[in-house]
XYZ file of C-alpha atoms in Angstrom:
701
model
C 96.967 97.043 148.763
C 98.876 97.396 145.512
C 100.111 100.892 144.672
C 96.858 102.722 144.276
C 98.073 105.453 142.005
C 101.062 105.048 139.741
C 100.830 107.982 137.364
C 98.643 110.950 136.641
C 97.870 111.560 132.989
C 97.899 115.234 132.072
C 96.467 115.359 128.564
C 97.522 118.208 126.277
C 100.468 119.238 128.433
C 102.818 116.225 128.612
C 103.816 115.100 125.148
C 106.504 113.018 123.581
C 107.543 112.148 120.044
C 108.686 108.601 119.489
C 112.364 107.942 118.906
C 111.548 105.881 115.822
C 110.528 109.055 113.970
C 112.992 111.663 112.779
C 111.995 115.181 113.764
C 114.375 116.809 111.323
C 113.040 119.204 108.723
C 112.883 117.379 105.423
C 112.629 120.212 102.943
C 111.761 119.575 99.303
C 114.540 120.372 96.882
C 112.155 121.346 94.104
C 111.102 124.925 93.533
C 107.640 126.421 93.928
C 105.231 124.328 95.963
C 105.891 121.030 94.204
C 106.409 118.031 96.445
C 107.714 114.628 95.481
C 107.169 111.277 97.128
C 110.912 111.140 97.841
C 110.489 114.145 100.138
C 108.058 112.275 102.399
C 109.141 111.194 105.889
C 107.254 107.885 105.494
C 108.371 105.311 102.942
C 104.700 104.553 102.231
C 103.665 108.194 102.129
C 102.095 109.807 99.080
C 102.429 113.246 97.557
C 99.350 115.490 97.271
C 97.053 114.333 94.492
C 95.737 116.605 91.764
C 92.389 116.600 93.565
C 94.008 117.793 96.778
C 95.978 120.489 94.935
C 92.779 121.712 93.293
C 90.971 122.048 96.644
C 93.878 123.988 98.133
C 94.161 126.206 95.053
C 90.473 127.055 95.378
C 91.093 128.116 98.971
C 94.008 130.322 97.882
C 91.766 132.041 95.387
C 88.723 132.494 97.648
C 90.066 133.493 101.075
C 90.798 137.154 101.982
C 94.593 137.020 101.713
C 94.628 140.713 100.840
C 93.750 141.458 104.487
C 97.198 141.589 106.091
C 96.242 143.324 109.344
C 97.124 140.255 111.392
C 100.704 140.335 110.113
C 100.997 144.032 110.909
C 99.589 143.553 114.423
C 101.742 140.483 114.934
C 104.938 142.528 114.428
C 103.891 145.573 116.404
C 105.838 146.302 119.582
C 108.748 143.983 118.789
C 111.668 144.552 121.174
C 114.060 141.609 120.885
C 114.283 138.136 119.407
C 114.817 135.044 121.508
C 118.322 134.006 120.459
C 118.156 130.489 121.917
C 116.603 128.382 119.179
C 116.577 125.353 121.478
C 115.580 125.626 125.124
C 117.003 122.765 127.144
C 115.333 120.997 130.041
C 116.959 120.352 133.391
C 117.323 116.697 132.356
C 119.335 117.633 129.274
C 116.848 117.106 126.459
C 115.329 119.793 124.233
C 112.213 121.263 125.819
C 111.491 123.642 122.920
C 112.955 123.530 119.402
C 112.146 126.527 117.232
C 114.406 125.287 114.438
C 111.947 122.447 113.857
C 109.705 125.026 112.185
C 112.289 126.632 109.889
C 110.648 125.071 106.841
C 107.656 127.386 107.329
C 109.698 130.423 106.253
C 111.449 128.745 103.335
C 108.537 128.785 100.891
C 105.418 130.785 100.256
C 103.213 127.707 99.953
C 103.164 123.921 99.972
C 100.712 121.750 98.087
C 100.405 119.492 101.154
C 99.302 122.288 103.527
C 96.027 124.203 103.446
C 96.947 127.828 102.662
C 94.972 129.175 105.628
C 96.723 126.805 108.037
C 100.057 127.752 106.468
C 99.189 131.417 106.975
C 98.621 130.780 110.686
C 101.864 128.807 110.882
C 103.728 131.849 109.505
C 102.047 134.074 112.077
C 103.092 131.656 114.831
C 106.751 132.131 113.850
C 107.020 135.165 116.139
C 109.719 134.362 118.697
C 110.733 137.000 121.149
C 109.790 139.912 123.402
C 107.055 142.404 122.513
C 105.544 145.496 124.094
C 101.740 145.361 124.254
C 101.422 148.866 125.716
C 103.671 150.774 128.133
C 103.947 148.628 131.251
C 102.709 145.398 129.613
C 104.963 142.985 127.724
C 104.690 139.500 126.209
C 107.175 136.803 125.302
C 105.688 134.977 122.321
C 106.357 131.832 120.354
C 108.154 130.014 123.145
C 105.349 127.557 123.987
C 101.755 126.804 123.034
C 100.620 129.876 124.978
C 102.099 133.349 125.511
C 103.364 134.721 128.820
C 102.565 138.295 129.880
C 104.368 140.593 132.335
C 102.522 143.620 133.771
C 104.327 146.327 135.743
C 103.082 146.518 139.324
C 104.018 148.732 142.223
C 106.487 146.273 143.796
C 107.373 144.124 140.822
C 105.992 142.276 137.822
C 102.627 140.522 137.544
C 103.009 137.326 135.495
C 99.822 136.385 133.663
C 99.471 132.802 132.352
C 102.856 131.181 132.758
C 103.217 128.667 129.889
C 103.416 124.865 130.003
C 106.910 124.221 131.347
C 109.219 125.770 133.912
C 112.056 125.766 131.364
C 110.232 127.914 128.830
C 108.850 130.217 131.526
C 112.349 130.683 132.950
C 113.750 131.421 129.488
C 110.981 133.980 128.893
C 111.722 135.661 132.229
C 115.440 135.792 131.411
C 114.795 137.436 128.032
C 112.380 139.869 129.622
C 114.828 140.844 132.366
C 117.635 141.382 129.868
C 115.652 144.053 128.039
C 112.837 145.445 130.211
C 112.510 143.874 133.671
C 115.037 146.059 135.451
C 115.774 143.384 138.040
C 112.375 143.720 139.706
C 110.887 140.453 141.053
C 107.623 138.672 140.380
C 104.995 140.045 142.759
C 101.907 138.185 141.532
C 101.029 135.234 139.316
C 97.582 135.068 137.719
C 96.101 131.950 136.125
C 93.281 132.882 133.739
C 91.895 129.329 133.681
C 92.507 125.712 134.571
C 94.203 124.394 131.413
C 97.845 123.447 131.923
C 99.379 125.726 129.293
C 98.420 128.598 131.607
C 99.892 127.354 134.894
C 102.411 124.548 134.207
C 105.485 126.809 134.006
C 104.959 128.552 137.344
C 107.986 126.977 139.031
C 110.220 128.596 136.452
C 109.264 131.941 137.996
C 108.461 131.476 141.688
C 108.845 128.960 144.517
C 106.702 127.632 147.348
C 108.681 129.775 149.768
C 107.876 132.906 147.735
C 104.190 132.158 148.270
C 104.425 131.001 151.897
C 106.318 134.139 152.867
C 103.709 136.378 151.267
C 106.209 137.718 148.765
C 104.087 136.482 145.855
C 100.324 135.980 145.635
C 98.708 133.599 143.139
C 95.264 134.506 141.777
C 92.846 132.224 139.893
C 89.121 131.975 139.139
C 86.715 130.206 141.468
C 86.692 126.429 140.958
C 90.203 126.415 139.495
C 91.641 123.552 141.549
C 88.575 121.327 141.343
C 88.274 121.561 137.586
C 92.032 121.325 137.025
C 92.032 117.843 138.546
C 88.634 116.500 137.547
C 88.950 117.396 133.862
C 92.394 115.814 133.567
C 92.291 112.697 135.718
C 89.060 110.744 135.438
C 89.390 110.102 131.679
C 93.060 111.058 131.583
C 94.427 107.864 130.040
C 92.111 107.814 127.045
C 92.512 111.591 126.591
C 96.257 111.041 126.524
C 95.932 108.478 123.755
C 93.596 110.656 121.691
C 96.189 113.431 121.902
C 98.384 111.369 119.598
C 95.874 112.201 116.888
C 94.664 115.739 117.684
C 98.182 117.000 118.389
C 100.013 114.791 115.883
C 102.512 113.592 118.462
C 104.109 111.048 116.125
C 104.334 113.369 113.133
C 107.625 115.070 112.213
C 107.570 118.823 111.761
C 107.621 119.175 107.975
C 105.276 119.857 105.039
C 103.954 116.288 105.014
C 103.414 116.095 108.762
C 102.882 118.484 111.654
C 102.817 122.160 110.657
C 101.452 124.122 113.640
C 98.838 123.601 116.311
C 96.975 126.801 115.528
C 96.985 128.242 119.043
C 100.761 128.113 118.842
C 103.341 125.877 117.259
C 103.119 123.159 119.865
C 103.565 122.150 123.480
C 106.921 122.414 125.224
C 108.527 119.232 126.522
C 109.646 120.416 129.932
C 108.802 120.151 133.621
C 105.192 120.833 134.567
C 104.567 122.239 138.031
C 101.759 123.818 139.988
C 101.556 126.220 142.919
C 98.051 126.512 144.309
C 96.242 129.866 144.248
C 96.284 131.993 147.363
C 93.310 134.088 146.227
C 90.238 133.069 144.237
C 88.022 135.440 142.284
C 84.497 134.463 143.361
C 82.184 137.287 142.259
C 80.879 137.498 138.672
C 82.456 140.959 138.365
C 85.116 141.661 140.973
C 87.500 144.616 141.216
C 90.845 143.926 142.889
C 93.965 146.031 143.340
C 96.790 143.730 142.238
C 100.179 145.129 143.233
C 98.934 148.628 142.563
C 97.219 147.763 139.272
C 93.430 148.096 139.263
C 91.908 144.974 137.700
C 88.262 144.137 137.039
C 87.847 140.382 136.782
C 84.921 138.938 134.808
C 84.229 135.295 135.624
C 83.255 133.270 132.541
C 82.574 129.731 133.839
C 81.777 126.927 131.395
C 83.128 128.713 128.341
C 86.547 127.727 126.958
C 87.253 126.183 130.359
C 84.980 125.334 133.290
C 86.853 127.899 135.430
C 87.976 130.967 133.483
C 88.056 134.754 133.752
C 88.646 137.808 131.591
C 90.315 140.911 133.028
C 89.937 144.628 132.300
C 92.561 147.110 133.515
C 90.657 150.422 133.414
C 93.595 152.736 134.158
C 95.497 151.226 131.222
C 92.413 150.722 129.001
C 93.573 147.159 128.385
C 91.239 144.156 128.010
C 92.550 140.628 128.577
C 90.249 137.966 127.085
C 91.999 134.870 128.508
C 91.267 132.157 125.914
C 87.671 133.188 125.276
C 88.689 135.348 122.326
C 91.807 134.498 120.366
C 92.572 134.601 116.668
C 90.438 131.738 115.455
C 87.476 129.571 116.380
C 87.940 127.422 119.466
C 86.648 123.996 120.429
C 83.085 123.363 121.491
C 83.882 119.694 121.117
C 87.575 118.940 121.537
C 89.016 115.887 119.807
C 91.115 114.864 122.821
C 87.885 114.567 124.782
C 86.403 116.908 127.391
C 82.903 117.911 128.436
C 81.186 119.640 125.520
C 81.263 123.402 125.977
C 78.304 125.767 125.863
C 78.567 127.844 122.677
C 75.648 130.113 123.584
C 76.995 130.820 127.075
C 80.397 131.512 125.528
C 78.816 134.014 123.136
C 76.939 135.745 125.944
C 80.073 136.236 128.035
C 81.838 137.778 125.034
C 78.828 140.032 124.587
C 79.026 140.991 128.243
C 82.701 141.902 127.754
C 81.758 143.963 124.717
C 79.143 145.958 126.631
C 81.140 146.250 129.859
C 84.527 147.128 128.413
C 84.329 147.254 124.627
C 83.653 150.970 124.353
C 86.590 151.793 126.635
C 89.404 149.385 125.748
C 92.210 150.566 123.474
C 94.192 147.310 123.613
C 92.892 143.730 123.681
C 95.032 140.615 124.001
C 94.902 137.080 125.338
C 97.011 134.071 126.239
C 97.480 133.006 122.611
C 98.464 134.854 119.441
C 98.922 138.650 119.360
C 97.078 141.784 120.558
C 94.583 144.061 118.815
C 94.929 147.833 119.013
C 92.297 150.535 118.616
C 88.763 150.560 119.916
C 87.159 150.011 116.532
C 89.311 146.939 115.844
C 88.606 145.533 119.304
C 84.853 145.890 118.901
C 85.044 144.311 115.436
C 86.793 141.216 116.795
C 84.515 140.950 119.844
C 81.343 141.259 117.764
C 82.509 138.808 115.119
C 83.593 136.243 117.689
C 80.371 136.677 119.673
C 78.363 136.133 116.499
C 80.397 133.102 115.458
C 79.638 131.177 118.671
C 75.997 132.298 118.769
C 75.500 131.365 115.111
C 76.999 127.938 115.755
C 74.647 127.242 118.659
C 71.520 128.738 117.133
C 71.791 127.456 113.597
C 72.796 123.942 114.590
C 69.717 123.774 116.829
C 67.676 125.352 114.029
C 68.604 122.388 111.836
C 68.247 119.867 114.672
C 64.706 121.036 115.338
C 63.911 120.135 111.743
C 65.263 116.609 112.073
C 68.945 116.974 111.137
C 70.922 114.495 113.245
C 74.349 114.348 114.803
C 75.410 112.138 111.891
C 74.388 114.743 109.314
C 74.902 118.166 110.854
C 78.618 118.437 110.001
C 77.721 118.219 106.303
C 74.914 120.777 106.589
C 75.955 123.467 109.052
C 78.161 126.237 107.662
C 79.475 129.346 109.438
C 78.081 132.649 108.181
C 79.468 133.622 104.795
C 79.959 137.201 105.961
C 82.584 135.942 108.425
C 84.110 133.271 106.205
C 84.860 135.795 103.473
C 86.224 138.579 105.656
C 87.210 137.495 109.193
C 90.418 135.520 109.694
C 89.829 135.717 113.454
C 86.857 133.317 113.344
C 88.379 130.631 111.121
C 89.001 127.067 112.239
C 92.484 127.389 113.700
C 91.735 125.298 116.777
C 88.143 124.101 116.734
C 86.468 123.064 113.495
C 82.958 123.876 112.293
C 82.293 120.198 111.571
C 83.133 118.895 115.020
C 81.732 121.912 116.843
C 78.390 121.439 115.076
C 78.253 117.828 116.211
C 79.263 118.969 119.693
C 76.270 121.295 119.968
C 73.900 118.439 119.164
C 75.751 116.158 121.563
C 75.348 118.746 124.327
C 71.594 119.093 123.828
C 70.537 115.714 122.435
C 73.356 113.217 122.980
C 74.859 110.668 120.626
C 71.641 109.040 119.324
C 70.251 110.133 115.952
C 66.783 108.675 116.742
C 67.206 105.808 114.284
C 66.786 102.609 116.341
C 69.428 100.940 114.153
C 71.951 103.157 115.897
C 70.496 102.848 119.394
C 72.216 99.606 120.434
C 74.338 98.893 117.344
C 76.805 96.110 116.833
C 80.402 96.993 117.571
C 82.343 97.780 114.363
C 84.384 94.597 114.543
C 81.120 92.626 114.686
C 79.271 94.450 111.905
C 82.187 94.853 109.504
C 82.468 91.182 108.444
C 78.836 91.291 107.284
C 79.558 94.351 105.117
C 82.686 92.763 103.672
C 80.792 89.581 102.847
C 77.917 91.456 101.217
C 80.351 93.627 99.216
C 81.918 90.524 97.737
C 85.066 90.178 99.808
C 88.310 92.026 100.287
C 89.449 91.876 96.639
C 86.401 93.764 95.382
C 86.672 96.289 98.196
C 90.352 96.907 97.488
C 89.679 97.329 93.779
C 86.831 99.734 94.434
C 88.894 101.575 97.044
C 91.713 102.092 94.561
C 89.222 103.396 91.987
C 87.640 105.822 94.462
C 91.065 107.131 95.508
C 92.063 107.540 91.865
C 88.864 109.549 91.358
C 89.603 111.763 94.356
C 86.623 110.415 96.335
C 88.604 109.926 99.499
C 85.757 109.976 102.017
C 83.866 107.416 99.928
C 86.982 105.266 99.938
C 87.236 105.427 103.724
C 83.633 104.219 104.053
C 84.408 100.857 102.500
C 88.080 100.491 103.409
C 87.354 101.117 107.077
C 84.836 98.236 106.962
C 87.485 96.003 105.447
C 90.099 96.904 108.045
C 87.586 96.423 110.873
C 86.728 92.965 109.525
C 90.305 91.996 108.638
C 92.675 93.844 110.974
C 95.706 92.026 109.550
C 94.973 93.016 105.949
C 97.969 95.320 105.457
C 97.028 96.113 101.864
C 93.674 97.378 103.108
C 95.310 99.362 105.910
C 97.770 100.958 103.497
C 95.003 101.943 101.113
C 92.934 103.420 103.944
C 96.043 105.336 104.998
C 96.378 106.736 101.476
C 92.831 108.105 101.650
C 93.349 109.498 105.161
C 96.529 111.240 104.050
C 94.881 113.157 101.215
C 91.967 114.172 103.470
C 94.538 115.376 106.018
C 96.378 117.540 103.486
C 93.099 119.234 102.600
C 92.269 120.384 106.142
C 92.548 123.958 107.364
C 92.065 122.847 110.969
C 95.259 121.478 112.584
C 93.424 118.954 114.770
C 91.683 117.428 111.763
C 94.875 117.431 109.701
C 96.870 115.820 112.497
C 94.208 113.188 113.192
C 93.999 111.942 109.618
C 97.782 111.979 109.176
C 98.375 110.303 112.541
C 95.927 107.517 111.686
C 97.688 107.064 108.345
C 101.021 106.789 110.116
C 99.825 104.162 112.599
C 98.052 102.121 109.922
C 101.315 101.934 107.996
C 103.811 101.647 110.850
C 101.985 100.529 114.017
C 102.419 102.310 117.376
C 106.008 103.050 118.475
C 106.602 101.351 121.812
C 108.480 104.340 123.169
C 105.679 106.821 122.562
C 104.404 106.858 126.143
C 103.330 110.311 127.287
C 102.467 109.268 130.822
C 104.136 111.026 133.707
C 103.708 111.724 137.387
C 103.092 115.291 138.429
C 103.504 115.551 142.191
C 102.208 119.121 142.251
C 98.909 118.107 140.673
C 98.538 114.993 142.805
C 99.033 117.056 145.950
C 96.161 119.333 145.003
C 93.778 116.470 144.279
C 91.194 116.300 146.998
C 91.018 113.009 148.860
C 87.516 112.581 147.461
C 88.787 112.997 143.895
C 91.474 110.420 144.587
C 88.874 107.946 145.855
C 86.673 108.678 142.844
C 89.574 107.919 140.522
C 90.241 104.642 142.341
C 86.638 103.720 141.574
C 87.329 104.348 137.890
C 90.538 102.297 137.972
C 88.779 99.382 139.673
C 87.558 96.625 137.350
C 84.172 95.927 138.916
C 83.994 92.459 137.377
C 86.876 91.391 139.611
C 84.959 92.355 142.762
C 81.916 90.123 142.273
C 80.709 88.929 145.668
C 82.801 91.449 147.602
C 81.120 93.754 150.088
C 83.205 95.897 152.404
C 82.915 99.070 154.441
C 86.029 101.160 155.123
C 86.516 104.308 157.151
C 89.371 106.583 156.061
C 90.560 109.229 158.539
C 93.273 111.814 157.785
C 93.989 113.569 161.121
C 96.350 116.270 159.841
C 93.605 117.945 157.794
C 90.601 116.729 159.785
C 88.962 114.772 156.965
C 86.979 111.577 157.250
C 85.402 109.384 154.581
C 83.007 106.451 154.530
C 84.044 104.159 151.656
C 81.844 101.252 150.555
C 82.399 98.456 148.049
C 79.095 96.927 147.036
C 77.486 95.815 143.788
C 80.897 95.890 142.071
C 81.092 99.630 142.774
C 83.317 101.726 145.006
C 81.639 104.799 146.518
C 82.682 107.383 149.079
C 81.174 110.239 151.044
C 83.058 112.909 152.959
C 82.178 113.895 156.505
C 80.729 110.547 157.575
C 82.019 107.340 159.157
C 80.437 103.891 159.009
C 79.230 102.656 162.426
C 80.544 99.088 161.943
C 83.286 99.172 159.314
C 85.272 96.140 158.211
C 88.390 98.314 158.287
C 89.401 101.730 159.575
C 92.538 103.389 158.189
C 94.082 106.382 159.914
C 96.814 108.131 157.938
C 97.881 111.731 157.550
C 96.940 113.247 154.218
C 100.594 114.193 153.539
C 101.513 110.499 153.886
C 98.562 109.355 151.791
C 99.984 111.439 148.959
C 102.949 109.051 148.802
C 100.561 106.244 147.941
C 98.694 108.488 145.506
C 101.956 109.130 143.632
C 103.093 105.502 143.802
C 106.145 106.471 145.864
C 105.225 104.046 148.643
C 102.517 101.427 148.962
C 99.817 101.718 151.561
C 100.705 98.191 152.683
C 104.278 99.275 153.427
C 103.059 102.296 155.355
C 100.846 100.036 157.445
C 103.845 97.833 158.190
C 106.055 100.714 159.291
C 103.285 102.330 161.338
C 102.822 105.401 159.156
C 99.248 104.238 158.610
C 97.290 102.668 161.449
C 94.463 100.166 160.921
C 91.684 98.632 162.935
C 89.877 95.621 161.504
C 90.857 93.403 158.592
C 93.700 94.958 156.519
C 93.625 92.036 154.045
C 90.638 93.811 152.481
C 93.086 96.262 150.891
C 94.851 93.511 148.974
C 91.531 92.129 147.741
C 90.405 95.521 146.456
C 93.899 96.257 145.137
C 93.808 93.108 143.016
C 90.981 94.666 141.022
C 92.893 97.875 140.253
C 94.086 98.412 136.684
C 97.055 100.539 135.656
C 95.907 102.270 132.481
C 98.228 102.129 129.461
C 97.920 104.999 126.942
C 99.261 102.865 124.095
C 96.028 101.045 123.251
C 95.164 100.739 119.532
C 92.806 103.198 117.887
C 92.921 101.895 114.325
C 92.199 98.177 113.795
C 95.200 95.932 113.356
C 97.693 98.405 114.802
C 100.009 97.082 117.471
C 102.715 98.345 119.784
C 106.089 97.885 118.154
C 108.712 96.163 120.288
C 108.247 95.077 123.878
C 104.787 95.344 125.374
C 106.278 95.560 128.868
C 108.583 98.554 128.931
C 110.112 99.637 132.236
C 107.727 101.834 134.204
C 110.040 104.844 134.184
C 108.839 108.414 134.172
C 108.937 109.619 130.564
C 110.606 112.804 131.750
C 113.245 111.228 133.967
C 116.763 110.642 132.662
C 115.911 106.977 132.069
C 112.669 107.833 130.338
C 114.364 110.343 128.097
C 116.944 107.816 126.963
C 114.027 105.963 125.408
C 112.478 109.007 123.768
C 113.528 111.664 121.337
C 112.036 115.060 122.142
C 110.396 117.273 119.536
């Protein structure tokens, strides 16, 4: 069999910025917020139009900028700044570059950045060690998430440990210099299964620490299952969509990437994982964690499928994981993930409010900064509860009157009482438009009930008809230019997108569509929307840099994949069309962990079931699970392990080669916008993007 598993895509956590793009801060020389075309990082880029400036000015005049409580809370408890502006990786590249965001502090506003987004970018400039309350400390601004250290009886409890080992290690060093007193890590807690909360664990502890019992690792029930299943099965396409949501090709400057809302961005270091030694399984479970009394509240299927809040009653501190942070979160996430349950989310926040809200004096989470005072805590909990409930209820209110998934984003609006007063429910990660569509998708699916849209033509098939009926490309280009001149950018995209779909090589059309996308991007408060429009504009103008390949192997994650998940992913990688006429039964036995699987290929489909064996298989494979992992990671082929006796077979081993010939290695560089291509060689060496060789081909953020 060919290598069955070359790389594991870990969307959101492994990112790279192409070497073709400068990541330097290109700061305008003009005063005020004026920007000139000469300041743009892209030779085809445009300055903000008068229409864009007007929209952003209206936001400056209508939003509650007089409420500065967030800035006051953001500074509270400051102990020491992180002096290292660049944190280096073990391989020698920059894992975190705080200087990339210096432009944020150099002006009060930019006409290319929504003032609310710019406000959040300024808040995300915190970079150092803070006291939350006596015995609890955070290092902030060093990664997408924040890391927390809680004083235990024997040592420090580390809560949510960032994306990369390098940033986690740097945070621990800063903490020890000022507060830690040389005490070790006694416990690591993962609040949920997203990688910015566990990926840095190896910067703090080792496998031996856990095996010896020196350190315990706590996580919510279902953590390992959801960690793998959410990231692997659609991992390649999620990885590609990240280029847009997270603006991976955009330089950090006023025309490009500004901040990701939850934090400035994702560190470019080594991602590791150490499996939990204890799972929280009860809906409300009290545990003594290194002498600290903690009440865990499981909140499954909210921000993550496996997540938990924590209340520390003796300290009167409430930890809200990522269920409550300073801004609205994703119900539908642009990178792609199962749509979340807004009503369930609201109910768990309400449960936290009634269980702990009248007691807590401090509330904080794994992003942003804490809240102090019981009244402030209850204000934020109530507002956030209401925001998610309003989203669910009012979207369904409209849907039950016939509003469709293709209309709801232009009809639903968050409550005015929150929009005018509550910064903590604004669209700093999720957006009202996409979340509204997500609610309908969750309940009703993609179809709007119009049969025209039930089995529609693909865009590349329908677009030529539109172009023909509109009178050809010249008329469309002329009309597109007029619409852009009039500030009707969305109208322009309606017709220019048809043209580009019909004529992918029409560079004039692609450039004009990019111009419209760019202005729409400047106007967005939400970083994911801004990044997506600007990223599409970049690729339409410049194609896809060949070196922008964010794929990487993560041995830690592969080791925690269940064998069943691995077989399920093989079924996804298999091109069923290449297996026409094949019908095989295979037994897989892994003696070292006592597992057995019946695997069948029939009807162009690969299925498996654990705990059973076929009575008359075509092939039986016996291999220890620890050896199978080598094939899963692409370190060694199964065929080679059969040859050297590591794997033993009975039956016809040639079946493996036949099935292997149908396996596809996914490439995350596929085009999103019509007519965009990979620049340079299409067949780059298959090096790990984070190895020394991979890094020679890539410039970090």
